[in-house]
XYZ file of C-alpha atoms in Angstrom:
636
model
C -3.381 32.736 -15.839
C -0.198 32.930 -17.883
C 2.373 30.342 -16.883
C 5.396 31.992 -18.395
C 6.777 32.404 -14.875
C 7.068 28.660 -14.239
C 10.436 27.543 -12.921
C 10.499 24.552 -15.306
C 13.158 24.765 -18.009
C 12.916 23.487 -21.564
C 15.014 20.471 -20.626
C 12.630 19.721 -17.722
C 9.759 19.531 -20.209
C 11.811 17.321 -22.543
C 12.697 14.903 -19.716
C 9.136 14.843 -18.398
C 7.296 14.255 -21.674
C 10.091 12.010 -22.945
C 9.600 9.709 -19.951
C 5.836 9.563 -20.572
C 6.336 8.599 -24.206
C 9.062 6.137 -23.255
C 6.845 4.376 -20.728
C 3.995 4.130 -23.228
C 6.307 2.772 -25.945
C 7.819 0.216 -23.562
C 4.372 -0.966 -22.490
C 3.221 -1.362 -26.081
C 6.372 -3.307 -26.960
C 6.178 -5.578 -23.892
C 2.555 -6.558 -24.518
C 2.706 -6.889 -28.294
C 2.003 -10.669 -28.418
C -0.772 -11.254 -25.851
C -2.929 -14.027 -27.364
C -4.267 -15.995 -24.364
C -6.028 -15.049 -21.139
C -3.031 -16.323 -19.165
C -0.809 -13.956 -21.159
C -3.125 -10.954 -20.943
C -4.331 -11.225 -17.341
C -1.410 -13.042 -15.665
C 1.568 -12.230 -17.951
C 1.862 -15.896 -18.927
C 2.655 -16.784 -15.279
C 6.290 -16.381 -16.238
C 7.366 -13.258 -14.307
C 10.749 -13.312 -12.578
C 11.287 -12.163 -8.978
C 12.495 -8.698 -9.994
C 9.337 -8.175 -12.037
C 7.194 -9.201 -9.062
C 9.161 -6.872 -6.770
C 9.069 -3.913 -9.143
C 5.389 -4.308 -9.941
C 4.299 -4.772 -6.312
C 6.358 -1.789 -5.219
C 5.245 0.313 -8.177
C 1.585 -0.608 -7.727
C 1.742 0.274 -4.028
C 3.994 3.342 -4.039
C 1.884 5.852 -5.869
C 1.300 9.546 -5.371
C 0.064 8.356 -1.953
C 3.687 8.202 -0.902
C 5.549 10.783 -2.963
C 2.959 13.480 -2.262
C 0.317 12.180 0.147
C 2.560 10.586 2.761
C 5.042 13.436 2.573
C 2.094 15.739 3.192
C 0.996 13.805 6.265
C 4.602 13.659 7.490
C 4.774 17.434 7.049
C 1.548 17.875 9.023
C 1.507 15.041 11.591
C 5.068 13.702 11.678
C 6.792 10.323 11.780
C 3.710 8.494 13.130
C 2.669 8.087 9.486
C 5.520 5.572 9.159
C 3.264 2.929 10.709
C 1.726 2.569 7.238
C 5.073 1.364 5.884
C 6.636 -0.413 8.851
C 3.676 -2.553 9.888
C 2.888 -3.271 6.222
C 5.722 -5.813 6.398
C 3.419 -8.068 8.455
C 0.917 -8.025 5.593
C 3.596 -8.732 2.981
C 4.887 -11.730 4.926
C 1.344 -12.994 5.544
C 0.863 -12.986 1.762
C 4.256 -14.564 1.196
C 3.942 -17.566 3.518
C 0.203 -18.009 4.161
C -2.236 -16.599 1.604
C -0.212 -16.870 -1.617
C 0.444 -20.641 -1.360
C -3.325 -21.168 -1.185
C -3.989 -19.019 -4.256
C -1.226 -20.575 -6.315
C -2.217 -24.125 -5.399
C -5.717 -23.436 -6.698
C -4.341 -21.849 -9.914
C -6.780 -18.932 -9.704
C -6.963 -15.716 -11.747
C -8.991 -13.689 -9.241
C -9.093 -13.786 -5.447
C -12.866 -13.808 -5.672
C -12.474 -17.218 -7.298
C -11.141 -18.471 -3.960
C -14.197 -17.094 -2.163
C -16.435 -18.764 -4.747
C -14.776 -22.141 -4.237
C -14.545 -21.807 -0.442
C -17.984 -20.242 0.067
C -20.271 -19.456 -2.890
C -21.019 -16.964 -5.661
C -22.635 -14.471 -3.265
C -19.275 -13.935 -1.551
C -17.558 -13.860 -4.926
C -19.822 -11.103 -6.265
C -19.705 -9.134 -2.995
C -15.896 -9.162 -3.079
C -15.747 -8.157 -6.735
C -18.189 -5.274 -6.249
C -16.225 -3.990 -3.242
C -12.887 -4.299 -5.054
C -14.089 -2.566 -8.214
C -15.568 0.264 -6.120
C -12.295 0.662 -4.191
C -10.138 0.530 -7.318
C -12.176 2.970 -9.381
C -13.836 5.340 -6.904
C -11.459 5.347 -3.927
C -8.071 4.909 -5.603
C -8.042 5.774 -9.310
C -9.882 9.072 -8.991
C -7.635 10.465 -6.228
C -4.534 9.227 -8.081
C -5.447 11.201 -11.211
C -6.295 14.202 -9.030
C -3.110 14.366 -6.964
C -0.890 13.706 -9.976
C -2.337 16.452 -12.124
C -2.550 18.839 -9.169
C 1.092 18.339 -8.189
C 2.515 18.595 -11.696
C 0.388 21.655 -12.461
C 1.748 23.340 -9.361
C 5.061 23.404 -11.232
C 3.383 25.439 -13.992
C 1.925 28.081 -11.693
C 3.267 31.589 -12.245
C 5.991 32.301 -9.705
C 4.716 35.791 -8.982
C 1.344 34.334 -7.955
C 3.033 31.867 -5.597
C 5.097 34.658 -4.042
C 2.001 36.795 -3.535
C 0.141 33.970 -1.821
C 3.096 33.147 0.449
C 3.460 36.790 1.439
C -0.253 37.067 2.181
C -0.128 33.873 4.251
C 2.819 35.209 6.249
C 0.753 38.318 6.943
C -2.148 36.281 8.305
C -4.382 36.301 5.208
C -6.000 32.972 4.318
C -5.055 32.465 0.652
C -4.158 29.355 -1.341
C -2.041 28.800 -4.416
C -4.523 28.444 -7.268
C -4.042 25.705 -9.862
C -5.239 26.576 -13.351
C -8.244 24.272 -13.870
C -7.735 24.061 -17.640
C -4.226 22.692 -17.201
C -5.499 20.451 -14.388
C -8.076 18.879 -16.721
C -5.438 18.482 -19.434
C -3.106 16.744 -16.959
C -5.782 14.217 -15.983
C -6.566 13.463 -19.620
C -2.891 12.991 -20.568
C -2.338 10.533 -17.707
C -5.489 8.637 -18.676
C -4.391 8.471 -22.316
C -0.842 7.257 -21.641
C -1.709 4.586 -19.096
C -4.862 3.528 -20.929
C -3.130 2.878 -24.255
C -0.439 0.463 -23.081
C -2.663 -1.267 -20.490
C -5.413 -1.894 -23.052
C -2.992 -3.245 -25.645
C -0.482 -5.103 -23.503
C -2.293 -6.467 -20.447
C -0.477 -7.459 -17.268
C 2.879 -8.042 -18.966
C 2.922 -4.428 -20.159
C 1.868 -3.314 -16.678
C 4.639 -5.254 -14.943
C 7.412 -4.192 -17.336
C 6.443 -0.528 -17.144
C 6.017 -0.771 -13.359
C 9.657 -1.836 -12.996
C 10.827 1.202 -14.988
C 8.466 3.510 -13.142
C 9.599 2.151 -9.774
C 13.141 3.207 -10.665
C 11.895 6.640 -11.760
C 9.858 7.217 -8.607
C 12.690 6.086 -6.334
C 15.080 8.386 -8.164
C 12.647 11.274 -7.841
C 12.011 10.682 -4.138
C 15.729 10.303 -3.390
C 16.566 13.539 -5.238
C 14.004 15.512 -3.232
C 15.132 13.858 0.022
C 18.812 14.538 -0.708
C 18.346 18.259 -1.298
C 15.826 18.698 1.519
C 17.942 16.970 4.153
C 20.913 18.963 2.905
C 19.066 22.099 4.013
C 18.719 20.878 7.616
C 22.075 19.175 8.176
C 21.058 15.643 7.238
C 18.958 13.170 9.212
C 20.777 13.902 12.468
C 20.418 17.645 11.925
C 16.700 17.273 11.277
C 16.250 15.222 14.453
C 18.152 17.858 16.433
C 15.859 20.576 15.053
C 12.860 18.412 15.843
C 13.919 17.966 19.461
C 13.871 21.753 19.828
C 10.855 22.435 17.606
C 7.495 20.824 16.813
C 8.566 17.335 17.984
C 7.336 15.451 14.898
C 9.581 12.396 15.236
C 7.394 10.385 17.617
C 6.109 7.136 16.127
C 3.365 6.727 18.730
C 0.708 9.389 19.261
C -1.886 9.309 22.095
C -4.716 6.774 21.880
C -7.240 9.617 21.600
C -5.371 11.332 18.758
C -7.993 12.188 16.112
C -5.908 10.978 13.148
C -3.124 8.524 14.070
C -3.760 7.016 17.556
C -1.184 4.381 18.471
C -3.917 1.931 19.463
C -5.474 2.268 16.022
C -2.108 1.880 14.320
C -1.546 -1.476 16.047
C -5.116 -2.748 15.600
C -7.243 -1.410 12.744
C -4.262 -0.567 10.550
C -3.119 -4.184 10.817
C -6.527 -5.309 9.528
C -6.095 -2.953 6.575
C -2.609 -4.352 5.926
C -3.882 -7.939 5.946
C -6.521 -6.946 3.421
C -4.257 -4.794 1.253
C -1.428 -7.297 0.968
C -3.247 -10.609 1.341
C -6.730 -10.139 -0.116
C -6.341 -7.295 -2.607
C -6.619 -8.304 -6.259
C -4.479 -5.551 -7.734
C -1.523 -6.343 -5.439
C -1.764 -10.137 -5.283
C -2.235 -10.483 -9.050
C 1.452 -9.597 -9.476
C 2.498 -12.502 -7.279
C 0.086 -14.859 -9.064
C 1.955 -14.072 -12.296
C 5.313 -15.252 -10.888
C 7.227 -18.052 -12.590
C 7.399 -20.133 -9.408
C 6.461 -19.996 -5.738
C 10.027 -19.111 -4.769
C 10.283 -16.350 -7.384
C 7.049 -14.914 -5.964
C 8.359 -15.035 -2.376
C 11.695 -13.462 -3.263
C 9.928 -10.707 -5.198
C 7.578 -9.941 -2.289
C 10.435 -9.815 0.227
C 12.516 -7.578 -2.062
C 9.591 -5.174 -2.403
C 9.353 -5.150 1.399
C 12.964 -4.051 1.843
C 12.523 -1.209 -0.639
C 9.274 -0.238 1.079
C 11.124 0.344 4.368
C 12.912 3.252 2.672
C 9.657 5.240 2.502
C 9.640 6.418 6.158
C 12.962 8.113 5.463
C 12.733 9.356 1.874
C 9.071 10.397 1.975
C 7.742 10.890 5.513
C 11.097 12.001 6.923
C 11.480 14.401 4.003
C 8.066 15.858 4.847
C 9.257 16.515 8.414
C 12.472 18.108 7.151
C 10.364 20.242 4.802
C 8.475 21.630 7.802
C 11.727 23.015 9.219
C 12.962 24.235 5.822
C 9.768 26.223 5.265
C 9.707 27.456 8.873
C 13.160 28.965 8.332
C 12.698 30.248 4.787
C 9.075 31.355 5.034
C 8.300 32.149 8.679
C 4.595 32.528 9.361
C 3.532 31.019 6.027
C 0.814 28.348 6.280
C 1.559 25.502 3.861
C -0.955 22.671 3.413
C 0.528 19.178 3.469
C -0.176 18.134 -0.114
C 1.600 21.268 -1.381
C 4.814 20.386 0.472
C 6.189 18.163 -2.329
C 5.816 20.594 -5.273
C 6.869 23.514 -3.063
C 10.083 21.639 -2.220
C 10.816 21.348 -5.940
C 10.469 25.119 -6.218
C 12.358 26.062 -3.064
C 15.037 23.374 -2.818
C 15.522 21.295 -5.981
C 15.175 23.931 -8.721
C 17.672 26.362 -7.098
C 20.342 23.640 -7.398
C 20.553 24.722 -11.024
C 20.925 21.220 -12.494
C 19.214 21.199 -15.896
C 16.428 18.644 -16.250
C 16.432 17.658 -12.567
C 12.943 18.973 -11.786
C 11.643 17.260 -14.923
C 13.135 13.971 -13.733
C 11.457 14.301 -10.329
C 8.146 15.188 -11.998
C 8.562 12.114 -14.215
C 9.080 10.031 -11.073
C 5.852 11.421 -9.636
C 3.872 10.624 -12.769
C 5.575 7.218 -12.921
C 4.354 6.556 -9.394
C 0.807 7.379 -10.421
C 0.780 5.479 -13.709
C 2.285 2.368 -12.106
C -0.638 2.244 -9.691
C -3.374 3.239 -12.113
C -2.357 0.663 -14.727
C -2.350 -2.069 -12.067
C -5.767 -0.984 -10.812
C -7.310 -0.971 -14.286
C -5.902 -4.365 -15.220
C -7.071 -5.932 -11.966
C -10.544 -4.394 -12.062
C -10.935 -5.596 -15.651
C -9.795 -9.087 -14.600
C -12.422 -9.188 -11.847
C -15.286 -8.020 -14.055
C -14.253 -10.227 -16.989
C -14.049 -13.450 -14.992
C -16.524 -12.843 -12.157
C -19.348 -11.314 -14.161
C -18.868 -11.718 -17.908
C -17.511 -15.280 -17.972
C -19.414 -16.441 -14.889
C -22.882 -15.119 -15.730
C -22.991 -13.666 -19.269
C -20.887 -15.928 -21.485
C -19.590 -19.048 -19.670
C -18.285 -20.483 -22.953
C -16.291 -17.370 -23.871
C -13.066 -17.996 -25.789
C -9.716 -16.457 -24.874
C -10.156 -13.974 -27.706
C -13.542 -12.881 -26.367
C -12.254 -12.575 -22.799
C -9.290 -10.443 -23.868
C -11.550 -8.238 -25.978
C -13.893 -7.776 -23.008
C -10.927 -6.932 -20.756
C -9.737 -4.269 -23.191
C -13.199 -2.731 -23.496
C -13.542 -2.606 -19.713
C -10.152 -0.922 -19.274
C -11.104 1.669 -21.882
C -14.426 2.386 -20.192
C -12.805 2.620 -16.757
C -9.980 4.936 -17.736
C -12.314 7.323 -19.573
C -14.979 7.175 -16.868
C -12.540 7.682 -13.994
C -10.791 10.570 -15.742
C -14.106 12.344 -16.321
C -15.275 11.677 -12.753
C -11.980 13.017 -11.406
C -12.491 16.239 -13.312
C -16.099 16.508 -12.114
C -15.559 15.546 -8.453
C -12.128 16.759 -7.334
C -11.301 20.430 -6.960
C -7.560 20.933 -7.648
C -7.486 23.699 -5.043
C -8.858 21.692 -2.109
C -7.001 21.547 1.218
C -8.074 18.017 2.221
C -5.131 15.678 2.909
C -5.092 13.196 0.038
C -3.691 10.147 1.852
C -6.143 10.445 4.743
C -9.024 10.532 2.228
C -7.899 7.263 0.600
C -7.283 5.388 3.856
C -10.500 6.464 5.577
C -12.819 5.557 2.694
C -11.099 2.263 1.886
C -11.203 1.135 5.522
C -15.003 1.103 5.608
C -15.266 -1.601 2.953
C -12.597 -4.166 3.718
C -12.816 -5.285 7.368
C -15.197 -8.145 6.598
C -13.389 -9.085 3.382
C -10.109 -9.970 5.072
C -12.034 -11.872 7.766
C -13.794 -13.980 5.112
C -10.420 -14.978 3.623
C -8.647 -15.585 6.933
C -11.434 -17.542 8.647
C -12.043 -19.555 5.493
C -8.389 -20.612 5.349
C -8.039 -21.291 9.068
C -11.328 -22.989 9.950
C -12.917 -25.778 7.977
C -16.222 -25.138 9.778
C -16.788 -21.824 7.957
C -19.835 -22.093 5.679
C -20.996 -20.183 2.610
C -23.539 -18.263 4.666
C -20.892 -17.462 7.271
C -18.467 -16.092 4.696
C -21.062 -13.820 3.121
C -22.250 -12.697 6.559
C -18.733 -11.612 7.520
C -18.320 -9.486 4.374
C -21.660 -7.709 4.816
C -21.231 -7.312 8.573
C -17.829 -5.690 8.075
C -19.260 -3.016 5.773
C -22.344 -2.302 7.907
C -20.432 -2.078 11.192
C -17.662 0.059 9.647
C -20.176 2.720 8.615
C -22.258 2.460 11.798
C -19.668 2.181 14.574
C -18.272 5.729 14.420
C -21.608 7.588 14.711
C -22.917 5.052 17.255
C -19.805 5.483 19.382
C -20.097 9.279 19.191
C -23.702 9.127 20.371
C -23.070 6.634 23.184
C -19.647 5.642 24.570
C -17.962 8.766 23.241
C -20.027 10.813 25.668
C -18.724 8.929 28.713
C -15.668 10.135 30.580
C -13.977 6.709 30.572
C -14.084 5.973 26.833
C -13.633 9.558 25.664
C -10.543 9.750 27.896
C -9.046 6.714 26.128
C -10.251 6.959 22.526
C -11.588 10.513 22.336
C -15.164 11.718 21.935
C -15.104 10.705 18.238
C -13.873 7.239 17.232
C -10.974 7.216 14.780
C -11.616 5.147 11.643
C -8.722 2.800 12.465
C -10.467 1.846 15.697
C -13.658 1.522 13.683
C -12.232 -1.000 11.214
C -10.862 -3.119 14.073
C -14.284 -3.226 15.730
C -15.821 -4.105 12.363
C -13.363 -6.975 11.912
C -14.240 -8.384 15.350
C -17.960 -8.287 14.527
C -17.225 -9.893 11.142
C -15.409 -12.787 12.834
C -18.313 -13.272 15.223
C -20.801 -13.147 12.345
C -18.852 -15.780 10.402
C -18.621 -18.123 13.379
C -22.223 -17.700 14.581
C -23.804 -18.037 11.139
C -21.520 -20.961 10.239
C -22.553 -22.768 13.417
C -26.184 -22.318 12.398
C -25.722 -23.619 8.841
C -24.409 -26.772 7.216
C -20.824 -26.911 5.952
C -19.988 -28.362 2.532
C -17.350 -31.072 2.930
C -15.623 -30.330 -0.380
C -15.519 -26.569 0.246
C -14.301 -27.122 3.805
C -11.180 -28.808 2.454
C -9.900 -25.534 0.934
C -8.077 -24.482 4.094
C -4.388 -24.215 5.002
C -4.401 -27.784 6.269
C -6.748 -29.176 3.638
C -4.599 -27.816 0.809
C -1.349 -28.965 2.414
C 0.065 -25.479 2.984
C 0.501 -26.447 6.640
C 0.079 -29.630 8.594
C -1.988 -29.520 11.767
C 1.232 -29.601 13.780
C 3.031 -26.879 11.804
C -0.028 -24.593 11.948
C -0.179 -24.992 15.725
C 3.534 -24.187 15.938
C 3.033 -21.070 13.805
C 0.145 -19.865 15.992
C 2.192 -20.573 19.133
C 5.167 -18.608 17.767
C 2.936 -15.670 16.848
C 1.260 -15.630 20.266
C 4.550 -15.908 22.123
C 6.074 -13.145 19.993
C 3.171 -10.804 20.781
C 3.758 -11.408 24.498
C 7.478 -10.661 24.103
C 6.726 -7.466 22.170
C 4.197 -6.368 24.805
C 6.680 -7.001 27.615
C 9.388 -5.007 25.844
C 6.921 -2.200 25.200
C 5.990 -2.141 28.889
C 9.661 -2.015 29.909
C 10.207 0.922 27.537
C 7.134 2.693 28.883
C 8.428 2.312 32.421
C 11.864 3.504 31.194
C 13.457 0.263 32.392
C 14.705 -0.619 28.901
C 16.187 1.906 26.472
C 14.615 2.008 22.970
C 17.819 0.717 21.346
C 18.035 -2.256 23.712
C 14.363 -3.138 23.256
C 14.725 -2.779 19.479
C 17.732 -5.122 19.355
C 16.090 -7.762 21.555
C 12.787 -7.629 19.651
C 14.449 -7.823 16.225
C 16.722 -10.701 17.275
C 13.725 -12.597 18.650
C 11.790 -12.009 15.421
C 14.572 -13.251 13.186
C 15.035 -16.330 15.359
C 11.321 -17.178 15.097
C 11.661 -17.176 11.317
C 14.814 -19.215 10.923
C 14.831 -21.506 13.977
C 13.789 -24.513 11.881
C 16.479 -23.752 9.296
C 19.055 -23.330 12.091
C 18.127 -26.713 13.524
C 18.583 -28.281 10.098
C 21.911 -26.476 9.787
C 23.278 -27.940 13.011
C 21.971 -31.424 12.294
C 23.281 -31.510 8.726
C 25.817 -34.058 7.597
C 29.242 -33.583 9.176
C 30.696 -33.799 5.668
C 29.269 -30.360 4.927
C 31.546 -27.640 6.245
C 30.390 -24.527 8.072
C 30.721 -22.248 5.040
C 28.508 -24.492 2.916
C 25.931 -24.645 5.704
C 25.934 -20.876 6.053
C 25.513 -20.454 2.290
C 22.578 -22.860 2.269
C 20.942 -20.833 5.047
C 21.470 -17.535 3.209
C 19.873 -19.002 0.075
C 16.664 -19.665 2.015
C 14.051 -16.967 1.445
C 12.997 -17.310 5.104
C 16.419 -15.982 6.078
C 15.655 -12.767 4.210
C 11.992 -12.754 5.171
C 13.030 -12.977 8.817
C 15.568 -10.192 8.335
C 12.870 -8.020 6.762
C 10.559 -8.634 9.714
C 13.418 -7.944 12.143
C 14.168 -4.597 10.470
C 10.517 -3.571 10.742
C 10.308 -4.588 14.409
C 13.548 -2.716 15.158
C 12.044 0.471 13.737
C 8.865 0.086 15.787
C 10.883 0.150 19.018
C 13.730 2.460 18.104
C 11.510 5.309 16.868
C 9.327 5.299 19.970
């Protein structure tokens, strides 16, 4: 296929390839002096809060969000926002519970915690699961969706027009991506990200992630600006939605096959606790922070930026549905094509030279910032958990860094080739759903092993390993077992559907993993030294403060449930419930600081007291949580 009909201009190509070269050059410069393992794998543990924020956001916000989440928003609606809103709970769990444990133990890998708390069986099980997730479940799809989306911009315009016309006439045709260019796109991404990650280590990753976070935000905001402009802004889009497909509901029925509200508030929370609290490639950024406070401020900042995604990505996908319905009536557009089609239909016609190239650079920046983080973290796990632990325990820093570089090279080449072999660029499967469903089957028991190990000193090595294995086995077994048994009954199929959604499945798996940990631990002997590596044993909480935290969490859940019931019965309006719930949440975070404020010395005036409160990261952490809770009630 000749691509002379592409709507990209010469300046678009200059901006796009210039950004790729710039990112690679910056990464090489940032990591030019990596001589120790602390430098290479943890950026010298000297990263400022903005580096933590940019790298966490950049590592998380990949093509999943710029393309995948927009695609699900286009197809399913605002319910996809649960992935972003409830993620704040996971971020704050990392910030105030899990991270203090990791930093107190001065670890490189999260599997090191499992090794110290349990044994090497749990350590190896975690590392194997994480490396599988990073390489097979996340890196491959990231290369695929990036190359697919960018290559859509190179497709001949006449071909696109023919396909759209045929679709409007009822013919089932798809826009065909040139496979040669698709392969070339995968290889270019692998080359760029591989070079600076191999040479520069985590410091190069973090510095480039900050730049790429800016690029991806700019790209997403540009697309959102022009798309919302087509429908009269956010309010105009909501007005259209009220009269059209009704995509703005946050809560879908409990038997919804893809995003049931019960699954969003149960299994998705388990995934969040894993992703943000027990996920090497996210937590490693916080481990590299200069201090505990810098880490907390960086995490909270990333959380505030993350709350933009429901509006600039998912909301844009909903607006795109109405734009295409008006411009191309009768045309069937698959979700993952919505983003590149918006560039063609909305952004390019603006006539601003280089703008499409900038957005494309933001998309690739989103992908590279995740892929580089994945490669660095997977290499860290293999280097320390397998090579240093079992192959060469006396390895020097130079040997460890060399092994890390070799592993990154092998992974980037291997994953690029597997992407080309496995993923068809012309598939119709929703990308984000693929990632979430496959990842969920592996992590239910992992997060349980971490959480139970930190909370309960009675957890034993056998119990920890049992929870990890049980989580995987139950995750794969529960869906078919449910379909063959409970799914055939009128009661359960009426509530959860005849087929169990994978979010429900991961919640069930987590429950079984908890039971496995407790039962096996009760049957085996605890190690006194290992049992001390808990929240209380490490001094993260006292017994009293942990009980207060659990009481606050329990009481808050009751308040949220009551407000939800009042909304359901239409006794309380969504805005009222949202304001009450958010105020309650903020108060639960800062009540101790408020007490200190009022009992402070009378010599300190009110302004000084207020300033001291604002300087507390819990003030902002509570505000972040309050914003998330407000959204959960307001967008009912």
